[in-house]
Short mmCIF file of C-alpha atoms and ligand atoms in Angstrom, two decimals:
data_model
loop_
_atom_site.label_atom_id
_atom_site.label_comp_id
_atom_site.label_asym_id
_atom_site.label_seq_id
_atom_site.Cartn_x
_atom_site.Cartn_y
_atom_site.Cartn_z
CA UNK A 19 -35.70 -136.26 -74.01
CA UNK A 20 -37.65 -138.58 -76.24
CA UNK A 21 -40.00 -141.16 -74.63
CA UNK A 22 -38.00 -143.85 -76.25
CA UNK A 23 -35.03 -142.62 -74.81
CA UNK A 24 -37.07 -142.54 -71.73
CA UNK A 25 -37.74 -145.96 -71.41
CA UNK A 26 -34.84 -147.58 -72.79
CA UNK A 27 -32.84 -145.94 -69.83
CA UNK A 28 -34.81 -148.28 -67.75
CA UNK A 29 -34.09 -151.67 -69.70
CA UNK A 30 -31.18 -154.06 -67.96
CA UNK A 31 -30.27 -156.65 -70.57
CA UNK A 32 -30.51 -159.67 -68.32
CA UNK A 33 -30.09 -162.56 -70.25
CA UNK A 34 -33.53 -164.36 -71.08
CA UNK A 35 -33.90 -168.43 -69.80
CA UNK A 36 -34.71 -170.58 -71.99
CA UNK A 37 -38.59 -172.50 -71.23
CA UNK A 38 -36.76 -175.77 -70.91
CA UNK A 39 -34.28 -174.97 -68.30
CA UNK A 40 -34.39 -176.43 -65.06
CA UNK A 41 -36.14 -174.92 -61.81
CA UNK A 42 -32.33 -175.77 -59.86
CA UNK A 43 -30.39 -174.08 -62.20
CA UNK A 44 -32.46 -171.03 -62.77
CA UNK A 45 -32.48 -171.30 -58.68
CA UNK A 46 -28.49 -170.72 -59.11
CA UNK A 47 -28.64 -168.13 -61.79
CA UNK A 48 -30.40 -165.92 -59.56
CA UNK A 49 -27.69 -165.91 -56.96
CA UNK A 50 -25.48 -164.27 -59.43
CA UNK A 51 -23.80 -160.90 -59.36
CA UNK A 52 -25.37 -160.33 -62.92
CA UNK A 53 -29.35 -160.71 -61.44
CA UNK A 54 -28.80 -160.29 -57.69
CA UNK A 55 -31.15 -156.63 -58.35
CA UNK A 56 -33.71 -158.44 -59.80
CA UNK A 57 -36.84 -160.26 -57.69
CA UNK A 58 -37.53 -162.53 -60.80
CA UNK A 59 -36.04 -163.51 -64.60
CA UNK A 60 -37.67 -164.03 -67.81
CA UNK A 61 -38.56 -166.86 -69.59
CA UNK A 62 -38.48 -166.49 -73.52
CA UNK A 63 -39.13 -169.06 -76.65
CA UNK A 64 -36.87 -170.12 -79.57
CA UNK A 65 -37.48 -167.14 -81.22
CA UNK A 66 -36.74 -165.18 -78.29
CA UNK A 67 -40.23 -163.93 -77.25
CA UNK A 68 -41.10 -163.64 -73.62
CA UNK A 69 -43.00 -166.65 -72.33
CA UNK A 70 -43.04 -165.58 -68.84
CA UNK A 71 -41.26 -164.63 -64.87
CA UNK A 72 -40.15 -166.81 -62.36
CA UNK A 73 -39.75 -165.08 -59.69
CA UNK A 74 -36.97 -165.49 -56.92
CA UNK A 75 -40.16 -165.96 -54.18
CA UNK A 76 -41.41 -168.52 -56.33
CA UNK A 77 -38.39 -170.71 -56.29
CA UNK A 78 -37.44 -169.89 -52.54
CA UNK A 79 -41.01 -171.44 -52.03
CA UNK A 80 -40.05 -174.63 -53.92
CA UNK A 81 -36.87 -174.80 -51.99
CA UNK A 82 -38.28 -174.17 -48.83
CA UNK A 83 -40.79 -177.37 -49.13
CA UNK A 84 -39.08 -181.13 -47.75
CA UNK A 85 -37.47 -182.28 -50.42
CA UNK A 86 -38.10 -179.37 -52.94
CA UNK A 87 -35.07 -178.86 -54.68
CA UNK A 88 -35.13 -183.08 -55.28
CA UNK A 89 -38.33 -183.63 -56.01
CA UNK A 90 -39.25 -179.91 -58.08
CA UNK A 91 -35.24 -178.89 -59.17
CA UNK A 92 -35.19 -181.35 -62.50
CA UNK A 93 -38.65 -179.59 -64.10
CA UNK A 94 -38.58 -177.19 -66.40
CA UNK A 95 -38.77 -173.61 -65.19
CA UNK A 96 -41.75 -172.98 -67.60
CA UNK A 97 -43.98 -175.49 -65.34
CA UNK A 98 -43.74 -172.30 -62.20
CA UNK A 99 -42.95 -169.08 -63.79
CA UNK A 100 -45.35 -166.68 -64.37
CA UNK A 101 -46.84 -167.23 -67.64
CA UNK A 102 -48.81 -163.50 -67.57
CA UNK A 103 -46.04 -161.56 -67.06
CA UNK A 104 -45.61 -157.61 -66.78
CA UNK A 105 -44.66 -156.43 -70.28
CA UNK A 106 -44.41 -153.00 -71.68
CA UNK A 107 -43.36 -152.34 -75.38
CA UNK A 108 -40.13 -150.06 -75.65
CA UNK A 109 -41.78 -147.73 -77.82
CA UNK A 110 -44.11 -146.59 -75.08
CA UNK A 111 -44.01 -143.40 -73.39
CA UNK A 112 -43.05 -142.97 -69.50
CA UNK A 113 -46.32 -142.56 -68.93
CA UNK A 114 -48.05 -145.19 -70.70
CA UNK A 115 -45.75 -147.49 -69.16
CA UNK A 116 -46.04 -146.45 -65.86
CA UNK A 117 -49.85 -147.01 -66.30
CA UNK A 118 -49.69 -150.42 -67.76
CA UNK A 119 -47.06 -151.69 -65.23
CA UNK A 120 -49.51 -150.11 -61.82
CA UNK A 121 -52.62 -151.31 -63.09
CA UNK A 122 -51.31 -154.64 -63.73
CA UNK A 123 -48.85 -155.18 -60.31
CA UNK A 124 -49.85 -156.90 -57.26
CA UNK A 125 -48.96 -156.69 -53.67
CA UNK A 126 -46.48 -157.68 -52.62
CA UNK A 127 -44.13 -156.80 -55.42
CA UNK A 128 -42.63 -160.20 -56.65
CA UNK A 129 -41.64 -159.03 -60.31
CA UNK A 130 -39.91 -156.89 -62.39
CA UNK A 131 -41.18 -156.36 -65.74
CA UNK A 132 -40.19 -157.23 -69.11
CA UNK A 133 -39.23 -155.24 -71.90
CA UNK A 134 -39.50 -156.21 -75.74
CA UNK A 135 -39.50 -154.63 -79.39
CA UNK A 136 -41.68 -153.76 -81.63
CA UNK A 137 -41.91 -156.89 -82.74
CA UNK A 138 -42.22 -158.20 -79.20
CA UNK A 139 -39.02 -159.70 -78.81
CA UNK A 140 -37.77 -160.07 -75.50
CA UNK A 141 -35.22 -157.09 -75.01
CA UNK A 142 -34.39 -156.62 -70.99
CA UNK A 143 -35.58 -156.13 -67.89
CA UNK A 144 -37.15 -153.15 -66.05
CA UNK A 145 -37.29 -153.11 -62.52
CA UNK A 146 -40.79 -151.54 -60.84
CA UNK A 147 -38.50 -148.58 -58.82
CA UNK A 148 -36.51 -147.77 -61.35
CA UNK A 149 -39.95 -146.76 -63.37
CA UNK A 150 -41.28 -145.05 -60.32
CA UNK A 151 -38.04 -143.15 -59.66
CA UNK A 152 -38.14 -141.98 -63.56
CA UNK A 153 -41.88 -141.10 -63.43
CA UNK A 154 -40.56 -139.22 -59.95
CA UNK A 155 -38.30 -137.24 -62.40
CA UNK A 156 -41.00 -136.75 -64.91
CA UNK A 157 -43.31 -135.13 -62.29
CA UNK A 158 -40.75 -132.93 -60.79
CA UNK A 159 -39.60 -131.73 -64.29
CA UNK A 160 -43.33 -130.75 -65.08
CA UNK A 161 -43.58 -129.12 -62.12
CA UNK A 162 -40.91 -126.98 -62.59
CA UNK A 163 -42.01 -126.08 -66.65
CA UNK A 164 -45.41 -125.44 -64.50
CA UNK A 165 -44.74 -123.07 -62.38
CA UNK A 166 -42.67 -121.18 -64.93
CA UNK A 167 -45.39 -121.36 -66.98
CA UNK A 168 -47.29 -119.81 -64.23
CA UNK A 169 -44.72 -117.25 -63.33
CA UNK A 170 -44.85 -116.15 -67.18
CA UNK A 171 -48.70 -116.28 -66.95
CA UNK A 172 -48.88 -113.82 -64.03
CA UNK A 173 -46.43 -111.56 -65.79
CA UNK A 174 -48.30 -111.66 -69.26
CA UNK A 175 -51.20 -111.02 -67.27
CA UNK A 176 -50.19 -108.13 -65.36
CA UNK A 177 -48.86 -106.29 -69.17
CA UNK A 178 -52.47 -107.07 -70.08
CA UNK A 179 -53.88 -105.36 -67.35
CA UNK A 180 -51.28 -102.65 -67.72
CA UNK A 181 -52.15 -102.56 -71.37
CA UNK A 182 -55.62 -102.20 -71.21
CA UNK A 183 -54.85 -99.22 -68.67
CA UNK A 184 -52.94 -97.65 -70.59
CA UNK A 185 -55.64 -98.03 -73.37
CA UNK A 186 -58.59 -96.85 -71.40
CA UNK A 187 -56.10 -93.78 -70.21
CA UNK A 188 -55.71 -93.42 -73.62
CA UNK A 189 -59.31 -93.16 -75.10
CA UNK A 190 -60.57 -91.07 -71.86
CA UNK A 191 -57.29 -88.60 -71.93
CA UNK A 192 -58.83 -88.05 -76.29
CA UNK A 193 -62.03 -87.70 -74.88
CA UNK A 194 -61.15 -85.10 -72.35
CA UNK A 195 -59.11 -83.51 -74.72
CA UNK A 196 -61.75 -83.24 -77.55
CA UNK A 197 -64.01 -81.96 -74.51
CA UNK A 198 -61.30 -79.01 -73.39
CA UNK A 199 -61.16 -78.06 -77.11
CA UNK A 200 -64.73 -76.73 -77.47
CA UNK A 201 -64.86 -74.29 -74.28
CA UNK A 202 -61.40 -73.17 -75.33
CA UNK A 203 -62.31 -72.60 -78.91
CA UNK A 204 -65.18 -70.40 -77.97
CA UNK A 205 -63.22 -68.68 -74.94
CA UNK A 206 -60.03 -68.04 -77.69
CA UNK A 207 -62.94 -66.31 -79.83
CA UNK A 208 -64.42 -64.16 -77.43
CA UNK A 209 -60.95 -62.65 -75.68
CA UNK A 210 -59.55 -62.07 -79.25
CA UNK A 211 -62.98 -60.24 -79.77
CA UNK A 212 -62.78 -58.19 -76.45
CA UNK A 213 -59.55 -57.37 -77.31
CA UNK A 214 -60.83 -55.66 -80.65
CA UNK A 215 -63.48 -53.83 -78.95
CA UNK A 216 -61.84 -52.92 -76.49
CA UNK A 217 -58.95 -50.63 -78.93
CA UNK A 218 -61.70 -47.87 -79.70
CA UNK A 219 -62.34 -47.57 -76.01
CA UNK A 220 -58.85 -46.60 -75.34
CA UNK A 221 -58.58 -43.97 -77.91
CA UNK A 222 -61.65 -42.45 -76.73
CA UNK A 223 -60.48 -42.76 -72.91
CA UNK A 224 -57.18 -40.93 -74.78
CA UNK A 225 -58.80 -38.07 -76.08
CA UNK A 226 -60.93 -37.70 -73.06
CA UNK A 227 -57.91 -37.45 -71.26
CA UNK A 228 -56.19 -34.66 -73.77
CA UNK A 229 -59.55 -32.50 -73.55
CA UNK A 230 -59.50 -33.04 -69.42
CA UNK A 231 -55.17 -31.93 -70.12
CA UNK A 232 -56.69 -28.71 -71.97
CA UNK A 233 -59.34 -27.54 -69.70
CA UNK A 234 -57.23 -27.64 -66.92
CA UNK A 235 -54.55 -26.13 -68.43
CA UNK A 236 -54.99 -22.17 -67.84
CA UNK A 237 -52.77 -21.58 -71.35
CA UNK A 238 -54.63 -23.91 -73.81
CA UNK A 239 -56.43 -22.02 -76.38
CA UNK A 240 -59.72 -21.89 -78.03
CA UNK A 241 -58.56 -23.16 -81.37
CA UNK A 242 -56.71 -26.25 -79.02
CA UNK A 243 -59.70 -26.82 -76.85
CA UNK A 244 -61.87 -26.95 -79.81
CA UNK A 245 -60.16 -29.39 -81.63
CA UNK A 246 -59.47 -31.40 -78.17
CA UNK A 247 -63.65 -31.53 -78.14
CA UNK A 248 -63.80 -32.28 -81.70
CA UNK A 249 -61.17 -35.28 -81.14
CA UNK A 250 -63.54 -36.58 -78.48
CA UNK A 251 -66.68 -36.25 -79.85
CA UNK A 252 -65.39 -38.47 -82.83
CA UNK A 253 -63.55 -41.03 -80.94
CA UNK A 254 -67.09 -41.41 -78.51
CA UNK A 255 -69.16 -42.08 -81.78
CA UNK A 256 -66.89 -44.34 -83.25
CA UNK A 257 -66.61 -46.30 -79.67
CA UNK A 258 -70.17 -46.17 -78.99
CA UNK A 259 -69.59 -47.52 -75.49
CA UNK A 260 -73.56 -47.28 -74.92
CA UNK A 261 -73.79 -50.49 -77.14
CA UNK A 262 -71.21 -52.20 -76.10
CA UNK A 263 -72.46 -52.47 -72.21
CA UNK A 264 -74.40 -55.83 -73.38
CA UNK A 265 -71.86 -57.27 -75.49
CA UNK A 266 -69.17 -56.81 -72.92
CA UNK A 267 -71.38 -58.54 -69.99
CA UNK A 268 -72.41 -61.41 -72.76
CA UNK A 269 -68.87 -62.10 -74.16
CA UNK A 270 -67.61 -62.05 -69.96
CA UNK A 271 -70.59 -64.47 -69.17
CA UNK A 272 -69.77 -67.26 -72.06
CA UNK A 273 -65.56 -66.74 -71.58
CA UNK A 274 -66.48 -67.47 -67.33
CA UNK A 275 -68.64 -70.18 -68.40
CA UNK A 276 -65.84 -71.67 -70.69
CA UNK A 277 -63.12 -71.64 -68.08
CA UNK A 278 -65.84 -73.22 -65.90
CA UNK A 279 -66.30 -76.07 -67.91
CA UNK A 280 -62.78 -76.53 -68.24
CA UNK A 281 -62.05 -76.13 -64.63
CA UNK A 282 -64.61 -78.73 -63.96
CA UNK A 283 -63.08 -81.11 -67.15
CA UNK A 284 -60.06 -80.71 -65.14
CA UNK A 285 -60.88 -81.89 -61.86
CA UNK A 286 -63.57 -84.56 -63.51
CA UNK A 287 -59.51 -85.96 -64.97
CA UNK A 288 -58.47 -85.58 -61.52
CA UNK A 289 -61.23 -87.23 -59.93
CA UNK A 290 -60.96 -90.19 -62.29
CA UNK A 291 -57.56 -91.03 -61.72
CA UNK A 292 -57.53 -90.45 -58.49
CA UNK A 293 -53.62 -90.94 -58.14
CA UNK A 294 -53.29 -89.31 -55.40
CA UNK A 295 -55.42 -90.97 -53.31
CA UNK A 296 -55.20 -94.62 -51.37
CA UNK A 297 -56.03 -97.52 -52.69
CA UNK A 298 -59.02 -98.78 -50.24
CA UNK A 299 -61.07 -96.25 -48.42
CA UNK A 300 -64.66 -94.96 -47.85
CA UNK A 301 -66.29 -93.99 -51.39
CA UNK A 302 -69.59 -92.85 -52.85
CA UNK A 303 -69.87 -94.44 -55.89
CA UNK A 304 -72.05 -91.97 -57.09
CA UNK A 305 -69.18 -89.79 -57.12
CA UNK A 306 -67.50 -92.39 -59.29
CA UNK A 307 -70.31 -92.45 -61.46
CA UNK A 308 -70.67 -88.62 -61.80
CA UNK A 309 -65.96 -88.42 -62.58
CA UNK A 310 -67.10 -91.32 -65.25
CA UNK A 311 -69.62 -89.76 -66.97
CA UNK A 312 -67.86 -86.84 -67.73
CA UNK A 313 -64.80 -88.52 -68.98
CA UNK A 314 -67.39 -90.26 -71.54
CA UNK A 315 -69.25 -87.57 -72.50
CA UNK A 316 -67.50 -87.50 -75.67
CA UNK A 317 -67.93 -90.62 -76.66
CA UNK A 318 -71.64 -90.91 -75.29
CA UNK A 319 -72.62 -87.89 -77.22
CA UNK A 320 -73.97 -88.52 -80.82
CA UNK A 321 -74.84 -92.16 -79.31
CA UNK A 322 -76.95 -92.17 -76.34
CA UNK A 323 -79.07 -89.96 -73.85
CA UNK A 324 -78.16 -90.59 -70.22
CA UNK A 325 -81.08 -91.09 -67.88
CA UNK A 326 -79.42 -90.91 -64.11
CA UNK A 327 -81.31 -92.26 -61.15
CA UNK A 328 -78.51 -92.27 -58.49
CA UNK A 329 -79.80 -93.06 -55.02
CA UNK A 330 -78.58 -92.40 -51.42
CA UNK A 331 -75.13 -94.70 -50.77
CA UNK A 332 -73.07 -95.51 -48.30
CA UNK A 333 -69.75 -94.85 -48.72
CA UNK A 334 -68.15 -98.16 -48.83
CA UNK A 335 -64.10 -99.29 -49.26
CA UNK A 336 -63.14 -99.32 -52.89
CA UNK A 337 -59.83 -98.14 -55.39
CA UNK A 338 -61.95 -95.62 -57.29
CA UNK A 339 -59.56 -95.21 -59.87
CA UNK A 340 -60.23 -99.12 -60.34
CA UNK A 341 -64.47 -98.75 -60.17
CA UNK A 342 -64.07 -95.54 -62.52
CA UNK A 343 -62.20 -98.49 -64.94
CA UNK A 344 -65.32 -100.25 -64.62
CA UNK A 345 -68.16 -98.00 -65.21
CA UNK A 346 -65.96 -96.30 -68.21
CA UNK A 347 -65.88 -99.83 -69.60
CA UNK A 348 -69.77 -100.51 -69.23
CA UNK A 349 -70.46 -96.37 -70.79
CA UNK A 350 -67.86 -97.43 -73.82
CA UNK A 351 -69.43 -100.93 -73.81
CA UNK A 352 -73.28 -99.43 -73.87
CA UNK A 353 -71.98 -97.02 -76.50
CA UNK A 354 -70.41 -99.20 -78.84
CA UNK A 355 -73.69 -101.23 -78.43
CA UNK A 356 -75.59 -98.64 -80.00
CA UNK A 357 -76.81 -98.68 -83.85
CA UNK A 358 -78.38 -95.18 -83.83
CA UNK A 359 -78.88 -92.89 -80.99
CA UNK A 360 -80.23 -94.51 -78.08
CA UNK A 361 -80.47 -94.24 -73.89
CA UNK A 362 -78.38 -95.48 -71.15
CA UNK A 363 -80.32 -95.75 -67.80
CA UNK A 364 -77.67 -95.70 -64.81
CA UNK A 365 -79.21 -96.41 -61.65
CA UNK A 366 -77.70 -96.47 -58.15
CA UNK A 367 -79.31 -98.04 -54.45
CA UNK A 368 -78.17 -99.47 -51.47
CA UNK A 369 -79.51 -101.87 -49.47
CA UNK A 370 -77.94 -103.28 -45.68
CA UNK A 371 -75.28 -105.05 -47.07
CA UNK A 372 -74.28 -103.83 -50.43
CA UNK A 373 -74.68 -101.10 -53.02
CA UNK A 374 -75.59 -101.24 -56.43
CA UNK A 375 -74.86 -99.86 -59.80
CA UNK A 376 -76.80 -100.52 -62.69
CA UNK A 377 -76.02 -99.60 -66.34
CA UNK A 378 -78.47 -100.28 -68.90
CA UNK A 379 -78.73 -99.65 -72.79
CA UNK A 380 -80.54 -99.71 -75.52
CA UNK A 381 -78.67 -101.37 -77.50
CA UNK A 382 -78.43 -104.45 -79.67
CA UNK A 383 -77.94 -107.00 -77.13
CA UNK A 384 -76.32 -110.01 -77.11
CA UNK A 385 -77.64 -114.10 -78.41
CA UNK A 386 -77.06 -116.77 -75.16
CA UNK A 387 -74.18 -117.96 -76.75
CA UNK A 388 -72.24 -114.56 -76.62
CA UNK A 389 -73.53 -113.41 -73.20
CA UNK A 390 -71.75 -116.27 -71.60
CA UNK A 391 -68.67 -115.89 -72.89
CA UNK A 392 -67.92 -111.82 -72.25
CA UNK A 393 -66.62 -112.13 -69.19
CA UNK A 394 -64.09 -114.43 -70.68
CA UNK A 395 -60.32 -112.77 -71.65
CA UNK A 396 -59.63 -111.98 -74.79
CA UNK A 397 -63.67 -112.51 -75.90
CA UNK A 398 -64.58 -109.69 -78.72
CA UNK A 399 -67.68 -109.42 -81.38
CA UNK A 400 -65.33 -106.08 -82.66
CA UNK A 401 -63.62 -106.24 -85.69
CA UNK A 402 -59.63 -106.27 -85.50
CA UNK A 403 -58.46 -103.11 -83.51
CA UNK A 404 -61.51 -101.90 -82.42
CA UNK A 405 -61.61 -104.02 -78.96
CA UNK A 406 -59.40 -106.06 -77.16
CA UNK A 407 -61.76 -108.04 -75.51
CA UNK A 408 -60.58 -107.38 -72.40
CA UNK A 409 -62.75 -104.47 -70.88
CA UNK A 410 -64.96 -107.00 -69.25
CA UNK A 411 -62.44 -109.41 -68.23
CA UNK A 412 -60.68 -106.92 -66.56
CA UNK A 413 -63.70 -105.59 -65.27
CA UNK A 414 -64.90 -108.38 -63.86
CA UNK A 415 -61.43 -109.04 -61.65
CA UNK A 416 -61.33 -105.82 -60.52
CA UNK A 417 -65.26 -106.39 -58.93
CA UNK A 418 -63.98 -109.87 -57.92
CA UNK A 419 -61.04 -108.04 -55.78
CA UNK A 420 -63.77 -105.20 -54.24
CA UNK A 421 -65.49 -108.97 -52.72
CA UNK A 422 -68.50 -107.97 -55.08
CA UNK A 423 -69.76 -109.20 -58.39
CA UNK A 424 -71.09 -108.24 -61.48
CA UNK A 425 -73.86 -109.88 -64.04
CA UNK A 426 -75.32 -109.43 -67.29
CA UNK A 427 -78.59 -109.76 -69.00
CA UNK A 428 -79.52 -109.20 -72.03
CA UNK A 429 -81.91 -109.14 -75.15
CA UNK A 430 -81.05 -109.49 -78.55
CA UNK A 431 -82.57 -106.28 -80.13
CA UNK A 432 -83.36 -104.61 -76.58
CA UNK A 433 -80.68 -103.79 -74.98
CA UNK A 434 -78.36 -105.01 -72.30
CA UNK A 435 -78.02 -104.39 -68.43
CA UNK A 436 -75.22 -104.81 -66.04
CA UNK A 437 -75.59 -105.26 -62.46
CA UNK A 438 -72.65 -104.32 -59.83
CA UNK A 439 -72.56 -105.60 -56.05
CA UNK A 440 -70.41 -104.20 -53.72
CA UNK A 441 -70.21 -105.30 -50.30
CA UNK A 442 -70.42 -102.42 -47.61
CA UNK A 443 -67.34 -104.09 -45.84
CA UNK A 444 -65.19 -106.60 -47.09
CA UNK A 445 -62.50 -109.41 -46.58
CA UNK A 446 -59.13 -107.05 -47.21
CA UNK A 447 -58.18 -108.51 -50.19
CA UNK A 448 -57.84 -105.38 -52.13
CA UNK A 449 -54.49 -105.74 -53.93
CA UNK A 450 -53.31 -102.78 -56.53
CA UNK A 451 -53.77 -104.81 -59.72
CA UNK A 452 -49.85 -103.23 -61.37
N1 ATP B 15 -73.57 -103.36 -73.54
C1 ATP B 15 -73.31 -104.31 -74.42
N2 ATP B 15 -74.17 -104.62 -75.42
C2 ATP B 15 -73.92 -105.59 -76.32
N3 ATP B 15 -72.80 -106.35 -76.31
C3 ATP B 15 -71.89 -106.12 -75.34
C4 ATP B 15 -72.09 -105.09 -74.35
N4 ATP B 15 -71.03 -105.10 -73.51
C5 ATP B 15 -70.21 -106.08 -73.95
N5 ATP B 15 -70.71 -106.68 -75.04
C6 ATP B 15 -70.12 -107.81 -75.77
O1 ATP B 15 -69.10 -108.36 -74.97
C7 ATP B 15 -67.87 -108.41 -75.70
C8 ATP B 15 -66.71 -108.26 -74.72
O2 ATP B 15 -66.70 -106.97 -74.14
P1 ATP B 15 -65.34 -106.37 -73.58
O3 ATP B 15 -65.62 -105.03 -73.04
O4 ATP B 15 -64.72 -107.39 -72.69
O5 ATP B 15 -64.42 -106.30 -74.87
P2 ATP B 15 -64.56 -105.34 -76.14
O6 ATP B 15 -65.48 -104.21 -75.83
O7 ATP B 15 -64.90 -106.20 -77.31
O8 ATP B 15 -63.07 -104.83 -76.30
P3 ATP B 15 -62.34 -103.77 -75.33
O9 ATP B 15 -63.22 -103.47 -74.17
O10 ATP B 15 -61.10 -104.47 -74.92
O11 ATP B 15 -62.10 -102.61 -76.21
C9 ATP B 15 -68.00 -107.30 -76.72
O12 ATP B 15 -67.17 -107.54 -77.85
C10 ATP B 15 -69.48 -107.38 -77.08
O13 ATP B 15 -69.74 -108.41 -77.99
MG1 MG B 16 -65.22 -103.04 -73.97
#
């Protein structure tokens, strides 16, 4: 629907008066079926452009007075009507009209307005509810485009969220996996290694056995016994088990200490996504700190030392899975930050309401202009592909649903530091966030 179209819905074509037509018969024309609708009728020149109203109260006045329709019913119309009247161009939009018209009206509501060309020729008349009903219909149209636009926001926004999941599931599950590869390389190594010293140490535990057969048997012969003893002698000097009492206990050491690090990789995965757990219940968020730094490791390594300084918390209500989101964000974040190798300081304390996690780099900091803006969606320095922009964003929703908050600071050149609140107890507005 055009606003033209709009508009011209509104227009009545009531036939314009001409400015030398009497008050009486104007009086008359108003009784007629044709204007009965209308509280007042325009007024136009030769050439047809509006001169003014004169409206129906107007005349009823005149008529009302002793004598009025003898003494005022010969004068020209153009003597009482109106001459300012209410007039709105057809090429206006709904709107525009609307705004014209109510700044314009008085109380009480006498007139109806007129409506003309581009040219400003008279064309009909509009009548004050008719605009109000249409601008009722306007409103209740962009209401409805509104809250579908809404409905579509909330949905766009939840595949973000869900996309960004997936995304930070994605770069921790190759970081875990690059971290499982070393311990099993080196654990591969060292069985495929025991398993070729150990082949020597069966022959010899063979041949011992064959000589033990032969000196227990009452029949076996010298030349068989000899050559049982021979057999033996060579197998133990090829074996050499005397040296391999060290490498044995080494290679069992490293392979134990591989499936170690492993086991703990594992449960570190397990502790980070915490499926199986509820969303809001009593957390240290040192633990949370601890599950995040080893899902980072990899991609802290070459970049930054970690400094920890984690103090005594209280456990406090939060969807771990959701904090571990966080802090994996700052880590990444404080990484990325990095031009060569540098040091991430992440401190923890508690004080009687809240507890705090800070995460501070070394890194190259942000200018005012960008530190304002990282919390907003969609807000990147990266280049195309490398960030999303919406770590932070995220991030910052997630500490907004805890009842906490997070800030930045930062120094171009120096480094950067992020400060998390969480309340000890809060309002239960935890919601899963898809
Ligand atoms: N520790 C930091 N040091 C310097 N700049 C930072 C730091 N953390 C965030 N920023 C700035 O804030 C911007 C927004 O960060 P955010 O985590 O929201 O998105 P991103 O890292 O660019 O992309 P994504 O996290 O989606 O991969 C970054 O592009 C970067 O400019
Ligand atoms: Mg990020």
């Amino acid at each position: 629907m055009t606003a033209q179209s709009a508009l011209s819905r509104l227009l009545m074509p009531v036939a314009a008066l001409p400015a030398e037509m009497n008050i009486a018969d104007v009086a008359d024309r108003l009784l007629t079926a044709e204007c009965r609708a209308f509280l007042s009728l325009p007024v136009v020149d030769d050439a047809g452009r509006p001169l003014g109203l004169i409206s129906r109260y107007t005349l009823q006045d005149i008529f009302m007075l002793r004598f009025g329709r003898d003494l005022h019913g010969r004068k020209p119309v153009s003597e009482v009507m109106n001459p300012a009247p209410l007039v709105v161009n057809l090429a206006m939009n709904l709107e525009e009209a609307a705004q014209q018209v109510t700044s314009q009206l008085s109380y009480p509501i006498t007139e109806d307005f007129i409506l003309v060309d581009g040219q400003g020729l008279y064309q009909g008349l509009g009548t004050v509810l008719d605009l109000l009903k249409a601008m009722e219909q306007r409103v209740a149209q962009r209401n409805a485009v509104l809250r579908k636009t809404l409905v579509d926001l909330k949905e766009s926004q939840t595949q973000l969220v869900q996309a960004e999941k997936m995304a930070s599931l994605g770069q921790m599950v190759a970081g875990v996996a690059h971290e499982l590869n070393t311990p099993l390389g080196y654990v591969k190594n060292n069985v495929q290694l025991l398993r070729e010293l150990q082949a020597p140490l069966l022959e010899l535990a063979e041949a011992q056995t064959r000589l033990i057969d032969c000196l227990n048997d009452p029949a076996c012969d010298e030349e068989r016994l000899a050559l049982a003893l021979d057999e033996a002698a060579r197998n133990r000097e090829l074996a050499a088990p005397e040296l391999l009492a060290d490498d044995f206990e080494q290679l069992f050491a490293d392979t134990l200490y591989g499936l170690e690090q492993i086991g703990e990789l594992v449960v570190g995965l397990k502790d980070f996504a915490r499926l199986d757990r509820a969303m809001s219940e009593d957390i240290d968020l040192n633990d949370c700190i601890r599950s995040s730094l080893v899902i980072a490791r990899n991609n802290l390594k070459d970049k930054a030392e970690v400094v920890c300084q984690l103090g005594e918390l209280p456990r406090i209500p939060c969807a771990p899975s959701q904090i571990n989101q966080v802090l994996l964000n700052l880590l990444t974040n404080a990484a990325q930050a990095m031009d060569g190798c540098g040091r991430i300081l992440i401190k923890s304390w508690a004080d009687d309401a809240a507890a705090y996690v800070s995460v501070q780099d070394t890194g190259k900091g942000m200018p005012p202009e960008v530190l304002k803006k990282i919390f907003d969606p969609f807000f990147t320095t990266k280049p195309v592909g490398q960030g999303t922009g919406l770590g932070l964003s995220i991030s910052f929703k997630i500490i907004q649903d805890h009842g906490g908050s997070i800030r930045a600071a930062s120094q171009p050149g120096r480094g950067t530091r992020f400060l998390i609140r969480l309340p000890r107890a809060h309002a239960p507005l935890l919601q899963e966030t898809a």
